[in-house]
mmCIF file of C-alpha atoms in Angstrom:
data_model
loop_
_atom_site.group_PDB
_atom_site.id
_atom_site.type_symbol
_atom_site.label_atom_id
_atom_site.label_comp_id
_atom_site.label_asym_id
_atom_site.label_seq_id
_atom_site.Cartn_x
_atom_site.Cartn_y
_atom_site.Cartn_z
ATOM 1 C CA UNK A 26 8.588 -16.204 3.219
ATOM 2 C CA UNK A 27 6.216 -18.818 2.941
ATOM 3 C CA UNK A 28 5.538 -21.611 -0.071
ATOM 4 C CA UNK A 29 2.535 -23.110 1.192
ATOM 5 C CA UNK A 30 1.060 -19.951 2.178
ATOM 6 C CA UNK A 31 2.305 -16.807 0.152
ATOM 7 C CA UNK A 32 2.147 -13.191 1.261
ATOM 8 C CA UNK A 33 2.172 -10.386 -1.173
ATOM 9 C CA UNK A 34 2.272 -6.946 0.181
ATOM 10 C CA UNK A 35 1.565 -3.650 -1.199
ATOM 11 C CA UNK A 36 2.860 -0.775 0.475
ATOM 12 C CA UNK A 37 2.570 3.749 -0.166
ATOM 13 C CA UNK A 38 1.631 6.402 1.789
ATOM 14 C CA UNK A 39 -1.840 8.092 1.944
ATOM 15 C CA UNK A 40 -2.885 9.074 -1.107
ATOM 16 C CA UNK A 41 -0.267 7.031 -3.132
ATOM 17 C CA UNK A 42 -3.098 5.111 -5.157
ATOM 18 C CA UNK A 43 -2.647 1.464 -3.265
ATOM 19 C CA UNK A 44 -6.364 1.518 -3.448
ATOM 20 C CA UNK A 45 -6.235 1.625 -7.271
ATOM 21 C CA UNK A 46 -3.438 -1.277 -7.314
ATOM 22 C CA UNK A 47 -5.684 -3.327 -4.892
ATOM 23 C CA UNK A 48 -8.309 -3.515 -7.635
ATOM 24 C CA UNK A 49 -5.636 -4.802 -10.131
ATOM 25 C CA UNK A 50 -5.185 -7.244 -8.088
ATOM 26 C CA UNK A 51 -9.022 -8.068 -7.467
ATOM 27 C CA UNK A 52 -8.881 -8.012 -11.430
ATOM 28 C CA UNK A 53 -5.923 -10.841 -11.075
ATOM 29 C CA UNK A 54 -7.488 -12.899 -8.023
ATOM 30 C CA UNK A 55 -11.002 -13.266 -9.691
ATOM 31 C CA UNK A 56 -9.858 -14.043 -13.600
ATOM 32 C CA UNK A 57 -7.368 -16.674 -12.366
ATOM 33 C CA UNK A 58 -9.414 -17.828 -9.876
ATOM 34 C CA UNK A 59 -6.983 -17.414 -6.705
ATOM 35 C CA UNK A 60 -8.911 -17.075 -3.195
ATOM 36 C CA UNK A 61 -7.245 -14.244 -1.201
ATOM 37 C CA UNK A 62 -7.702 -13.146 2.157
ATOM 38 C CA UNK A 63 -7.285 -9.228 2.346
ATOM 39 C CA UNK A 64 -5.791 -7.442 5.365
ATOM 40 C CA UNK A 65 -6.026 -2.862 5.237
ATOM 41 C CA UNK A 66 -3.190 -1.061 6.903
ATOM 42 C CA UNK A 67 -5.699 0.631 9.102
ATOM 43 C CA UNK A 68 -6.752 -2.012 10.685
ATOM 44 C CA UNK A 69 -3.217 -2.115 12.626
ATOM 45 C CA UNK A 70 -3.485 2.074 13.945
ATOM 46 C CA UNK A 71 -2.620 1.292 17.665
ATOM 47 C CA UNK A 72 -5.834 4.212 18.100
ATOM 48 C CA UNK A 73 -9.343 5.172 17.231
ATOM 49 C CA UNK A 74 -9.507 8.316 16.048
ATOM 50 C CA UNK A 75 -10.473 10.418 18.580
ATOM 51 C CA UNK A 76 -7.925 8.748 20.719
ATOM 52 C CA UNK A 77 -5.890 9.539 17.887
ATOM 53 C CA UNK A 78 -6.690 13.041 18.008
ATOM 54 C CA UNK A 79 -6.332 13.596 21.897
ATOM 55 C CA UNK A 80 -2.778 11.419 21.575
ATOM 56 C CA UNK A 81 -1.799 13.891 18.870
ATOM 57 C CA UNK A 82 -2.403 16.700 20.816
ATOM 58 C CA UNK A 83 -0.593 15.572 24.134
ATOM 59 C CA UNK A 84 2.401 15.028 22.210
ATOM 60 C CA UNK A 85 2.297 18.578 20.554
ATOM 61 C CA UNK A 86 1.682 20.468 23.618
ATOM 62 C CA UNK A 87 5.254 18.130 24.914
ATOM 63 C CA UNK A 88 6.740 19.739 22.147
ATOM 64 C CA UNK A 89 6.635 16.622 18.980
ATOM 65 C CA UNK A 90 5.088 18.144 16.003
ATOM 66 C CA UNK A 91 5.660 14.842 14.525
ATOM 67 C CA UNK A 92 3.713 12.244 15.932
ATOM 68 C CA UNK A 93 0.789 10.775 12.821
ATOM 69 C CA UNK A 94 -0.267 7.097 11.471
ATOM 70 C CA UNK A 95 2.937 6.736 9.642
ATOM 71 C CA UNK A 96 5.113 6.392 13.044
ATOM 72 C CA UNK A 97 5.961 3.295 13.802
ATOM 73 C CA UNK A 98 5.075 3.730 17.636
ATOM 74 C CA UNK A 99 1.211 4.967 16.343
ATOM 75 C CA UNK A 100 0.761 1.466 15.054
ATOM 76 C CA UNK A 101 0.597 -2.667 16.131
ATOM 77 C CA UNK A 102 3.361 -3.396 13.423
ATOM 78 C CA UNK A 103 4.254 -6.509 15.999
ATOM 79 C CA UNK A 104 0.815 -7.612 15.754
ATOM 80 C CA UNK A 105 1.173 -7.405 11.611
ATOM 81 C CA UNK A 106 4.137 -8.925 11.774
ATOM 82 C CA UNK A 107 2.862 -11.949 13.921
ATOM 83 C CA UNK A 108 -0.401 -12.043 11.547
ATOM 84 C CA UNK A 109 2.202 -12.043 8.439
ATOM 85 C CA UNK A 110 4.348 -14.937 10.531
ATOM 86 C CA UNK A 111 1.313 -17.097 11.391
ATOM 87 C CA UNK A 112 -0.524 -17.032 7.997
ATOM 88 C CA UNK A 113 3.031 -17.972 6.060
ATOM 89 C CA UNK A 114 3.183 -20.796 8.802
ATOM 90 C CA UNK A 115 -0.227 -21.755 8.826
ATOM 91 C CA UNK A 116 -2.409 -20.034 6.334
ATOM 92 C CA UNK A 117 -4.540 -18.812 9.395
ATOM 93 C CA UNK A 118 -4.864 -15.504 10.856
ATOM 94 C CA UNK A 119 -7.268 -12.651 11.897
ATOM 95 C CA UNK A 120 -7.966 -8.966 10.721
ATOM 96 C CA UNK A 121 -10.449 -6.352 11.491
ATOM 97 C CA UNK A 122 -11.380 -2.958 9.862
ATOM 98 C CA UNK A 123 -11.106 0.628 10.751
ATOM 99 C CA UNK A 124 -14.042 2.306 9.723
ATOM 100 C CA UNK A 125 -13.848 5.790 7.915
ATOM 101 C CA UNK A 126 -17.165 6.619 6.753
ATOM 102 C CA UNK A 127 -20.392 6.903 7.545
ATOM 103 C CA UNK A 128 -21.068 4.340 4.505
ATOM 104 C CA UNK A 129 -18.965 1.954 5.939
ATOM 105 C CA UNK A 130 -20.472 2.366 9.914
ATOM 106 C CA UNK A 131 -23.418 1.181 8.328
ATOM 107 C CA UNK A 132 -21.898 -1.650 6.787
ATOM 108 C CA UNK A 133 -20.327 -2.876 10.002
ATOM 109 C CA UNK A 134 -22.401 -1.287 12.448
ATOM 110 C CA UNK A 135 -20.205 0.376 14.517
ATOM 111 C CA UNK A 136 -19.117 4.309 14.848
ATOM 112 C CA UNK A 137 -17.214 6.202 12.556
ATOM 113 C CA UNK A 138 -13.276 6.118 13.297
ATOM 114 C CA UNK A 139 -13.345 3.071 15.301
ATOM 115 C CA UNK A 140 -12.580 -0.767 14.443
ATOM 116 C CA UNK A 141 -14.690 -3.400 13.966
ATOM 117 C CA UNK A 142 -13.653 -6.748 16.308
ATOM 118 C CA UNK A 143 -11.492 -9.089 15.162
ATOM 119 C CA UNK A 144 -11.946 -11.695 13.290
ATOM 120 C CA UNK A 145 -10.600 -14.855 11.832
ATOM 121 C CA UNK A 146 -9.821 -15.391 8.082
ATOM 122 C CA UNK A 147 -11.192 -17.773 6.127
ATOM 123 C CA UNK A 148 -10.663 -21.530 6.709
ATOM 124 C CA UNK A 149 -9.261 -21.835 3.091
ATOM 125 C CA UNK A 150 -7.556 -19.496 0.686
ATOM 126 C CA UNK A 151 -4.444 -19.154 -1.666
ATOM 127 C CA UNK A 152 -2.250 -15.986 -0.967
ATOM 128 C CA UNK A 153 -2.724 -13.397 1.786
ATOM 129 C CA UNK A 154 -3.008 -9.623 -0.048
ATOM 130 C CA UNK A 155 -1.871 -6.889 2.322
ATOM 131 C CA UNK A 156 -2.606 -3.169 1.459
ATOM 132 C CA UNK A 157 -1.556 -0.192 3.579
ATOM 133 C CA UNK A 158 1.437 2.059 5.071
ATOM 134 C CA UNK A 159 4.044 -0.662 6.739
ATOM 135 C CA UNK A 160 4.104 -4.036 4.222
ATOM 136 C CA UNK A 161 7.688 -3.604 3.921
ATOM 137 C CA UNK A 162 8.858 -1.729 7.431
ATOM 138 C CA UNK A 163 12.121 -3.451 8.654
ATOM 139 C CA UNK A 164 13.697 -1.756 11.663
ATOM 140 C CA UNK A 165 15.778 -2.809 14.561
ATOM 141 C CA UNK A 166 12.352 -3.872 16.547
ATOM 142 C CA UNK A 167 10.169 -4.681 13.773
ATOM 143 C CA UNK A 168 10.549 -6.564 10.771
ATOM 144 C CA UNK A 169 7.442 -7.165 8.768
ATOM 145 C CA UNK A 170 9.234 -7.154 5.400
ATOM 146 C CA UNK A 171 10.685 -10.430 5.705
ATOM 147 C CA UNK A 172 7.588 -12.256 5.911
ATOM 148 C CA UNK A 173 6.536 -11.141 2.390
ATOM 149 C CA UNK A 174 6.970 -13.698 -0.873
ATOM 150 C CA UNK A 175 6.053 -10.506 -2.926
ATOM 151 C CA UNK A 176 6.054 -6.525 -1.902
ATOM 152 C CA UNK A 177 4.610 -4.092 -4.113
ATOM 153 C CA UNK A 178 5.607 -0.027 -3.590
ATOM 154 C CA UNK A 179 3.598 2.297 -4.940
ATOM 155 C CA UNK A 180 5.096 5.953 -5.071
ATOM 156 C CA UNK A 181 3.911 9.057 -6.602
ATOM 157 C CA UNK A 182 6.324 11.638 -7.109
ATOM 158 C CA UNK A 183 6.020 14.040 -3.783
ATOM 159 C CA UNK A 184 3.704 17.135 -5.126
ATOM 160 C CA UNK A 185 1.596 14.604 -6.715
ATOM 161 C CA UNK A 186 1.089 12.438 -3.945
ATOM 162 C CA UNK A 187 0.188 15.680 -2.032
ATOM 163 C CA UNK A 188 -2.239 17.102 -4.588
ATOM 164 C CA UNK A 189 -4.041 13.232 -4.274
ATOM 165 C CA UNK A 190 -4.339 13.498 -0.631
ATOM 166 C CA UNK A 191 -5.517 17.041 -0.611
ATOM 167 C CA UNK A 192 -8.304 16.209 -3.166
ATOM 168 C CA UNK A 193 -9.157 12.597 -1.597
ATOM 169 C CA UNK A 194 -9.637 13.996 2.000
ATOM 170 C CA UNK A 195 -11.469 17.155 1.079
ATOM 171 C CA UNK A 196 -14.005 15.788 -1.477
ATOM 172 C CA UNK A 197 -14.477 11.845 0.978
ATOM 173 C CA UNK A 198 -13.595 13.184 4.574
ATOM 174 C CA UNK A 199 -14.657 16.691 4.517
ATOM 175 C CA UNK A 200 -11.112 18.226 5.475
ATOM 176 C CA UNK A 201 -9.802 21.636 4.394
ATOM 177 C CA UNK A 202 -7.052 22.046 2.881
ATOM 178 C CA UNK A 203 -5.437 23.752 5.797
ATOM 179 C CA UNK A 204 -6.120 20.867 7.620
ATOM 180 C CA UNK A 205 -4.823 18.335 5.755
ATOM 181 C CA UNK A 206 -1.719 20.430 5.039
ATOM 182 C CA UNK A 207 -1.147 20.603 8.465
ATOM 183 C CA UNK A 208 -0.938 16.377 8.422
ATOM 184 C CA UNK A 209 1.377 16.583 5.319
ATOM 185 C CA UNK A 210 3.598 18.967 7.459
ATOM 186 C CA UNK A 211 3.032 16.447 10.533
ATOM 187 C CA UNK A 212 4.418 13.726 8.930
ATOM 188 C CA UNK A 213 7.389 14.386 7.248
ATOM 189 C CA UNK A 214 9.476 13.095 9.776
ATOM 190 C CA UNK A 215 8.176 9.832 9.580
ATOM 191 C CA UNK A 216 7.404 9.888 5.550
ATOM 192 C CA UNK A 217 11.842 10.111 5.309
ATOM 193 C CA UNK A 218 12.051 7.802 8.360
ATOM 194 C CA UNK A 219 9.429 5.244 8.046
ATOM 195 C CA UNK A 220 7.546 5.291 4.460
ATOM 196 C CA UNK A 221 11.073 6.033 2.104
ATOM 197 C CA UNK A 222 12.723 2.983 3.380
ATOM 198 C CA UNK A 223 10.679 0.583 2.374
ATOM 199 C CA UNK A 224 11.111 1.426 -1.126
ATOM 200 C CA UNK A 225 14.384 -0.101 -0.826
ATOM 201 C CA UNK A 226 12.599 -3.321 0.388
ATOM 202 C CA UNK A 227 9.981 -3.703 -2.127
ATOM 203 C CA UNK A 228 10.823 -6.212 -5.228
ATOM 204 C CA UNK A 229 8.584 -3.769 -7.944
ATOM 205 C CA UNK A 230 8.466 -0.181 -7.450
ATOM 206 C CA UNK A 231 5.397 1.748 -9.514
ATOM 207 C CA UNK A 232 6.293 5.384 -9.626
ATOM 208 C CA UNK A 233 3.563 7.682 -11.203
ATOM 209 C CA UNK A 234 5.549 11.130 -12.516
ATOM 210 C CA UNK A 235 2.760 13.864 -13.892
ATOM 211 C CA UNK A 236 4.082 15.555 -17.330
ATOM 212 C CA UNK A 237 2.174 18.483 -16.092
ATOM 213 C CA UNK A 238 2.874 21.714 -13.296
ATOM 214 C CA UNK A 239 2.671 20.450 -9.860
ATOM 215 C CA UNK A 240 4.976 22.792 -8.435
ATOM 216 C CA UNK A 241 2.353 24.122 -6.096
ATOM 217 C CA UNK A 242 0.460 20.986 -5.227
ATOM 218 C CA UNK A 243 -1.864 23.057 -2.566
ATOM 219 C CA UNK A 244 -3.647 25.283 -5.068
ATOM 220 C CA UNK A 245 -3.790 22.450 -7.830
ATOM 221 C CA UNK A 246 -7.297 22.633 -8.927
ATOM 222 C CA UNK A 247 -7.223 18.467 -10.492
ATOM 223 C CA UNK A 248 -5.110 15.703 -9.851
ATOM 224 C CA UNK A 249 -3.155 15.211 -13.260
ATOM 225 C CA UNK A 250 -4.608 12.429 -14.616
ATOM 226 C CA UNK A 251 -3.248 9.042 -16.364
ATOM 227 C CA UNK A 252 -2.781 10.457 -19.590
ATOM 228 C CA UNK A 253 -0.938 13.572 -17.907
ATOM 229 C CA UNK A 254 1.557 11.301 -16.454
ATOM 230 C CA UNK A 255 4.269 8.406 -17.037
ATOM 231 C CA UNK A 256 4.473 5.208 -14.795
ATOM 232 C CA UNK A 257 8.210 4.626 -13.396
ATOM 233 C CA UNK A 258 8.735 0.614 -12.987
ATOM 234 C CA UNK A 259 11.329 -0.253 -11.387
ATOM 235 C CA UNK A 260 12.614 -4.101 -10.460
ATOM 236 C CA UNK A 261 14.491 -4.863 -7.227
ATOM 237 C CA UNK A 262 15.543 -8.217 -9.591
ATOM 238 C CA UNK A 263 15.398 -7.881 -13.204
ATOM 239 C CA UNK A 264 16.288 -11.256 -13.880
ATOM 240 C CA UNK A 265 13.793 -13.080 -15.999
ATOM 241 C CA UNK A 266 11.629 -10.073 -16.516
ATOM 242 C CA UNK A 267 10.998 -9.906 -20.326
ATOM 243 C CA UNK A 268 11.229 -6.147 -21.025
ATOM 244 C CA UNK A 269 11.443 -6.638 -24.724
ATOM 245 C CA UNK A 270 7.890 -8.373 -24.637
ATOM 246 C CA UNK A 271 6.895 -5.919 -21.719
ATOM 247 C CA UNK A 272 7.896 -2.908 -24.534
ATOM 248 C CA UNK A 273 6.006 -4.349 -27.651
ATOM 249 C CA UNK A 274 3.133 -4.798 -25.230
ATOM 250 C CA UNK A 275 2.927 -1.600 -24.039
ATOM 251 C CA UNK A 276 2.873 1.118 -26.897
ATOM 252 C CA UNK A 277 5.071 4.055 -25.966
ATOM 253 C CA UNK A 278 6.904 2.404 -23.290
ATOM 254 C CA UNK A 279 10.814 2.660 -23.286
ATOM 255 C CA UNK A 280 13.523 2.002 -20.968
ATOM 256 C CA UNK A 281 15.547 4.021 -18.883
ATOM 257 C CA UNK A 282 17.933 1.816 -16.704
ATOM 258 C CA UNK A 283 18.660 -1.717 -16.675
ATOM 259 C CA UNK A 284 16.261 -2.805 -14.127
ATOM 260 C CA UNK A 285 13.467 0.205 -14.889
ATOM 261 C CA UNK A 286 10.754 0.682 -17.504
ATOM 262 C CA UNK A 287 8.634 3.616 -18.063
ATOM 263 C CA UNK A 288 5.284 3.358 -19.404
ATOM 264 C CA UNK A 289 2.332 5.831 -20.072
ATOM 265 C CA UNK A 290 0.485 6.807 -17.217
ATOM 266 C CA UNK A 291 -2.962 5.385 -18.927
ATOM 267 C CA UNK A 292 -1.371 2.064 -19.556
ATOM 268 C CA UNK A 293 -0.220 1.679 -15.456
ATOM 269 C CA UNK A 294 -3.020 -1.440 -15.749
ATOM 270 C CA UNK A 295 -2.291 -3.097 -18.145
ATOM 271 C CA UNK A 296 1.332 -3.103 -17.049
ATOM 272 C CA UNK A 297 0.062 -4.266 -13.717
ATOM 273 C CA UNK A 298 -1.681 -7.143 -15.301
ATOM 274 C CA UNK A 299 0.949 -7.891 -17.440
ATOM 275 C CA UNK A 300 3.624 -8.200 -14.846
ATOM 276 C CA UNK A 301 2.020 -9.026 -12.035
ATOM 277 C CA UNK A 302 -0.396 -12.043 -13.202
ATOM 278 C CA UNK A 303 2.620 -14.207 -13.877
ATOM 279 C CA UNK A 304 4.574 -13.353 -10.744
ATOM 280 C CA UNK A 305 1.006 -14.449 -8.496
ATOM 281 C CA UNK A 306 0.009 -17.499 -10.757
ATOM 282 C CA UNK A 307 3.679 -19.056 -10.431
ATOM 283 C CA UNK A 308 3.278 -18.249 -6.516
ATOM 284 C CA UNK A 309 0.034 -19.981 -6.282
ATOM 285 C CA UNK A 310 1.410 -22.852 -8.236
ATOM 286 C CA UNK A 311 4.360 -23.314 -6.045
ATOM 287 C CA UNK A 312 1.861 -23.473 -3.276
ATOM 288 C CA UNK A 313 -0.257 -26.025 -4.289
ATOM 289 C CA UNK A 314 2.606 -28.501 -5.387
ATOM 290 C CA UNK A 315 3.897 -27.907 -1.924
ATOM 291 C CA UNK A 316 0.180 -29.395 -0.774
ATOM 292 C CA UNK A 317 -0.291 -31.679 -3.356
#
């Protein structure tokens, strides 16, 4: 972890909502005024997609029905990791972006499921903000987690995080729903081995639990919405989080452990801003003492 240059990290599967917690945090960065350098998950796949696709299917017809973009091996977590040790040492580092649609090929000019070149950050900034599948992966070869002055999990319930793929890659990518069942089924192995245990690594944990029927998340027809669900929060530390101010705050919150609140699912940003904007002002703060 790094005081002059802080890292925070948020980390969930595909089609865990990260991409909803990012703007939060956009929400944070611009009020307060903090400069942040963003970094995607994506932009660390080890292959373009149709390399992706051809790698996929060499390892099926060997016999590993397992192989997707949560494996460890399908990714450069040792470049992350060495982009996550430079910047903390530093404040420099580099990033590029995989490109997904035909909206963003236009934007940087180059084909649909390949990457853009690398390129450096910005000469000046205040926090590095890290969104994507591996912020908090620490294995025997890899260990991205510890680089990280703040790591954010965000975790749907299983069935709903389905039902949010399912609907995100059929309505933006143009996947069936067979298809994108058949990556669900894909990457279970690595969704226990590689996504789960990072959970246990992340200091906040924002669980989203729908208060409708999901039980068959493959015919569900809408993705249960805020008001259909409740927001698990859970705190690695608890000390010095306020809950009572957190509860009067945040009408029909309660709590349900000693380090966990639960909130309605409508009220997930306002929580967000409410815990989080402290947490990121005191690490800029630190930061610029350290430079002062």
């Amino acid at each position: 972890m790094s005081v002059k240059h802080p890292i925070v990290s948020v980390t969930g599967s595909s089609g865990a909502g990260t991409t909803t917690v990012k703007h939060t945090f956009d929400q944070i960065f611009r009020r307060e005024g903090i400069t942040a350098v963003s970094i995607e998950g994506d932009a660390f796949h080890r292959y373009e997609r149709a390399t992706m696709k051809a790698e996929i299917a060499k390892r099926a017809a060997e016999g590993d029905q397992t192989f997707s973009h949560f494996n460890i091996e399908a990714n450069e977590l040792e470049a992350l990791e060495a982009i996550f040790r430079e910047y903390g040492l530093t404040g420099k580092g580099r990033t590029r972006h995989y490109v997904h649609s035909a909206e963003e090929a236009e934007r940087f000019g180059v084909p649909v499921g390949t990457f853009t070149e690398w390129a450096p950050f910005t000469d000046t900034s205040d926090l590095l903000f890290y969104e994507g599948l591996h912020g908090a992966v620490a294995t025997d070869t890899v260990n991205v987690a510890q680089y990280a002055d703040l790591k954010i999990g965000v975790v749907p319930v299983i069935n709903l995080e389905w039902i949010q793929k399912i609907h995100r890659d059929r309505a933006a990518r143009g996947y069936s729903t067979e298809a994108v069942t058949d990556t669900i089924l894909r990457r279970m192995h690595a969704y226990v081995h590689v996504i789960c245990p990072q959970f246990t690594e992340t200091d906040i944990n924002f669980q989203r639990v729908p208060t409708v029927d999901t039980s068959n998340p493959l015919t569900a027809r809408w993705i249960p919405t805020p008001d259909e669900s409740m927001v698990v929060i859970r705190f690695r530390n608890p000390r010095g989080i306020d809950f009572a101010y957190l509860r009067t705050m945040i009408d029909g919150s309660f709590m349900s452990r000693a380090n966990s609140i639960v909130i309605p699912g409508g009220k997930l940003d306002l929580a967000m801003q409410l815990i989080l904007t402290p947490i990121i002002l005191k690490l800029v703060e630190r930061k610029r003492r350290a430079l002062a």
